[in-house]
CSV table of C-alpha atoms in Angstrom, one decimal:
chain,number,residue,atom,x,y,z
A,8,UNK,CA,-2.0,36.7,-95.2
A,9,UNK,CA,-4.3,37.0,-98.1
A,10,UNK,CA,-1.6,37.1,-100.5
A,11,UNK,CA,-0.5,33.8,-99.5
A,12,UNK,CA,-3.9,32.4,-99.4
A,13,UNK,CA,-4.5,33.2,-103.4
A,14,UNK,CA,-7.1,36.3,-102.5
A,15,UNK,CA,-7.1,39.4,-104.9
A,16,UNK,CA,-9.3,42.2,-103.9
A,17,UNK,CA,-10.3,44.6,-106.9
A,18,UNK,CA,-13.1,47.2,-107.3
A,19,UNK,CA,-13.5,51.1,-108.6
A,20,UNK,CA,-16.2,53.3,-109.1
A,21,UNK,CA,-19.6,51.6,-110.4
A,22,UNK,CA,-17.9,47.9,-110.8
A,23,UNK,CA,-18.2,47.8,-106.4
A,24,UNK,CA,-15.4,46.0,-104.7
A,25,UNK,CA,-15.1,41.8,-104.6
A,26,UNK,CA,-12.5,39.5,-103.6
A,27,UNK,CA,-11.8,36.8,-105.6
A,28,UNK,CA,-10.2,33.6,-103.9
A,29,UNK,CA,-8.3,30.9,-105.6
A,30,UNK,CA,-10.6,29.1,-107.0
A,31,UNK,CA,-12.1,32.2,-109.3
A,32,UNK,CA,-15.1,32.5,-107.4
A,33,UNK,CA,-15.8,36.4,-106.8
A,34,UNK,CA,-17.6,37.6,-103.7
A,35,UNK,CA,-18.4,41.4,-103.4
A,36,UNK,CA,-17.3,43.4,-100.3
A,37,UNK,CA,-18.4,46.4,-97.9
A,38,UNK,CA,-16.8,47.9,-95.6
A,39,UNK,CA,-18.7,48.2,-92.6
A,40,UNK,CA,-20.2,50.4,-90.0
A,41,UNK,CA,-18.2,50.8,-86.6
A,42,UNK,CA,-19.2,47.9,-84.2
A,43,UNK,CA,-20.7,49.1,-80.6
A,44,UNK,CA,-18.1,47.3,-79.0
A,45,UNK,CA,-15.4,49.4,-80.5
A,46,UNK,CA,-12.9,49.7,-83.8
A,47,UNK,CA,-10.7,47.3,-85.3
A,48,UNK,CA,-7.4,49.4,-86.4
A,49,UNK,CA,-5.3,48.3,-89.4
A,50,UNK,CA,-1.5,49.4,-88.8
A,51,UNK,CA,1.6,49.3,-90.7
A,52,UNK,CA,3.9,46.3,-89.3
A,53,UNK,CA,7.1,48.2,-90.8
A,54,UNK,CA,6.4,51.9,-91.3
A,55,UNK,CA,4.4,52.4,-87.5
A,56,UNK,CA,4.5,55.7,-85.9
A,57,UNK,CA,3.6,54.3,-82.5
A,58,UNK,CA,3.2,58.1,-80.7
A,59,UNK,CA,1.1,59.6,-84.0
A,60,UNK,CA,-1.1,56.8,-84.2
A,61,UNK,CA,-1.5,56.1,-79.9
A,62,UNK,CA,-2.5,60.3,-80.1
A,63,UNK,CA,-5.1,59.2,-83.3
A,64,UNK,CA,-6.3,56.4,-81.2
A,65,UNK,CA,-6.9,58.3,-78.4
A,66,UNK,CA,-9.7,59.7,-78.9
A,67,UNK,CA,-11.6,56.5,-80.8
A,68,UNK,CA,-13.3,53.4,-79.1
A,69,UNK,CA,-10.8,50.3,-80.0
A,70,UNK,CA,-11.1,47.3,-79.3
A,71,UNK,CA,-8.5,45.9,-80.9
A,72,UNK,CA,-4.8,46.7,-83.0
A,73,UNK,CA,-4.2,44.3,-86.3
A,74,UNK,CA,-0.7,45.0,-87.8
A,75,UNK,CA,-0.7,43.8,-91.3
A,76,UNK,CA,1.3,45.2,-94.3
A,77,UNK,CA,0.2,48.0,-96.0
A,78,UNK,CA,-1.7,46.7,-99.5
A,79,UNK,CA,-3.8,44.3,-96.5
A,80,UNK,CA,-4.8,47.3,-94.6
A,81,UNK,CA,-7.4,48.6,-97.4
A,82,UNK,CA,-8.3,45.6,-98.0
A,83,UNK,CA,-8.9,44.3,-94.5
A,84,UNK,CA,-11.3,47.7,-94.3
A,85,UNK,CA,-12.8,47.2,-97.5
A,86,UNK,CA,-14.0,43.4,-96.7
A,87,UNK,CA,-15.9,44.4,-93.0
A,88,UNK,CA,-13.0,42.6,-91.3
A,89,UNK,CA,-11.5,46.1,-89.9
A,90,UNK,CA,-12.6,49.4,-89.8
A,91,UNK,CA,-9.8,52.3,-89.3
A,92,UNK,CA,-6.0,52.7,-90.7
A,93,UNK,CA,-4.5,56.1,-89.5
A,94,UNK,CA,-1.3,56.3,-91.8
A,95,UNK,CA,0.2,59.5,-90.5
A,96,UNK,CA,3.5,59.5,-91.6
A,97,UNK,CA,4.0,60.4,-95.3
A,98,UNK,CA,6.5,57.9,-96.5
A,99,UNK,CA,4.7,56.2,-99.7
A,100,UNK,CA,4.3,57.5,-102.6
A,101,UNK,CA,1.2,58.1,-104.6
A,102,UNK,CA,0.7,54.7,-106.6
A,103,UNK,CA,1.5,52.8,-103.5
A,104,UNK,CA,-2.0,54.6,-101.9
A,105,UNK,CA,-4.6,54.4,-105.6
A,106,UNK,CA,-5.2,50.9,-105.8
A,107,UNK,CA,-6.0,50.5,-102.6
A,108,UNK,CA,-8.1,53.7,-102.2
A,109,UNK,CA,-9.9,53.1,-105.8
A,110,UNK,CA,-11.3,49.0,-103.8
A,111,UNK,CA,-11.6,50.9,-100.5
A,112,UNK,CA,-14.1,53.5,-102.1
A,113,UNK,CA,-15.8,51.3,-103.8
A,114,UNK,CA,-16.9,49.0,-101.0
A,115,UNK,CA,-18.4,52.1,-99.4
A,116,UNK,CA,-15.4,53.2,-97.6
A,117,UNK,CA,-13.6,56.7,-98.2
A,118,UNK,CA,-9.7,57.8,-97.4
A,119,UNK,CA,-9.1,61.2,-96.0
A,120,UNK,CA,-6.5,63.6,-95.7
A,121,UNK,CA,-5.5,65.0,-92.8
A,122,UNK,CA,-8.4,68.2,-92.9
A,123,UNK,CA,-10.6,65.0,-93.7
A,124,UNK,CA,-11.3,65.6,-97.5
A,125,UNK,CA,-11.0,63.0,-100.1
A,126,UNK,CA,-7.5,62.1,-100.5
A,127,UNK,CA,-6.7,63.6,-104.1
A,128,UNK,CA,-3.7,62.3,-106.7
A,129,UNK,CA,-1.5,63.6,-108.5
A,130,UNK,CA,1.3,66.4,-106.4
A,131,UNK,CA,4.3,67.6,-107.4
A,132,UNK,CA,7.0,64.6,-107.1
A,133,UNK,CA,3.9,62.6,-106.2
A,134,UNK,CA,4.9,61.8,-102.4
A,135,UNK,CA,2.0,60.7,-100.2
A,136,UNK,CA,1.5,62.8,-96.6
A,137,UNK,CA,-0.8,61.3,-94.3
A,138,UNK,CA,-4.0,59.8,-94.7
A,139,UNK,CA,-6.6,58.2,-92.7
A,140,UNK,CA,-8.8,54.9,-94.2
A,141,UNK,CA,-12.1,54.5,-93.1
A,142,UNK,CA,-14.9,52.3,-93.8
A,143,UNK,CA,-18.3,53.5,-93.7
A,144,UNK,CA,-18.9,56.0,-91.1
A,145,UNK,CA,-19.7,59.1,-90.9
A,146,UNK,CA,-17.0,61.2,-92.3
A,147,UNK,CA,-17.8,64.3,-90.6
A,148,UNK,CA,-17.0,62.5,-86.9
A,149,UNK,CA,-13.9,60.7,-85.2
């Protein structure tokens, strides 16, 4: 995993997104635009809803499932390495979703709700429902 490796991702608005390995050095990251040959989906290792996210999938050309924990799925997406994370089940809260939307966004990529606007902060009891993290695409279409 990153985290072992010594690699912190960071980014937000007009600063663009980087990841910085363990030597210091900074490289700046983009998410990506679908590949022909199909999407790579992030998904939870612990918190999976296998039938929510098989029905999400369904409809999408993938070609292949990473499961990876949940701070690595935005970043995964934000470096070009990955390029969808359907988290459909509203378990998280808020401030476990920010960070890793604020990096996300700024490397070009966007997180959606389930009508597919911008995912917003800052409900009642600040519980998190279900999102969807994308890299660059267009938003409009699955």
């Amino acid at each position: 995993a990153e985290a072992a490796r010594g690699v912190v991702f960071a980014g937000g608005g007009a600063l663009g997104a980087w990841a910085e390995g363990p030597d210091g050095a900074r490289r700046p990251i983009a998410a990506r635009l679908p590949p022909p040959d199909g999407l790579v989906v992030v998904d939870s290792v612990s918190h999976r809803d296998a039938s929510a996210t098989d029905a999400f999938c369904a409809g999408l050309r993938v070609r292949e499932v990473l499961r990876v924990g949940s701070a690595l799925k935005f970043a995964r997406i934000a470096a070009g390495e990955a390029d969808v994370s359907p988290r459909l089940a509203g378990t998280m809260m808020e401030w476990d979703v920010a960070p890793g939307q604020a990096i996300l966004e700024a490397a070009g990529g966007a997180v959606l709700d389930p009508a597919g606007q911008r995912l917003r902060h800052g409900k009642p009891g600040y519980r998190q429902g279900g999102f969807v993290a994308w890299g660059r695409r267009d938003h409009a279409a699955a």
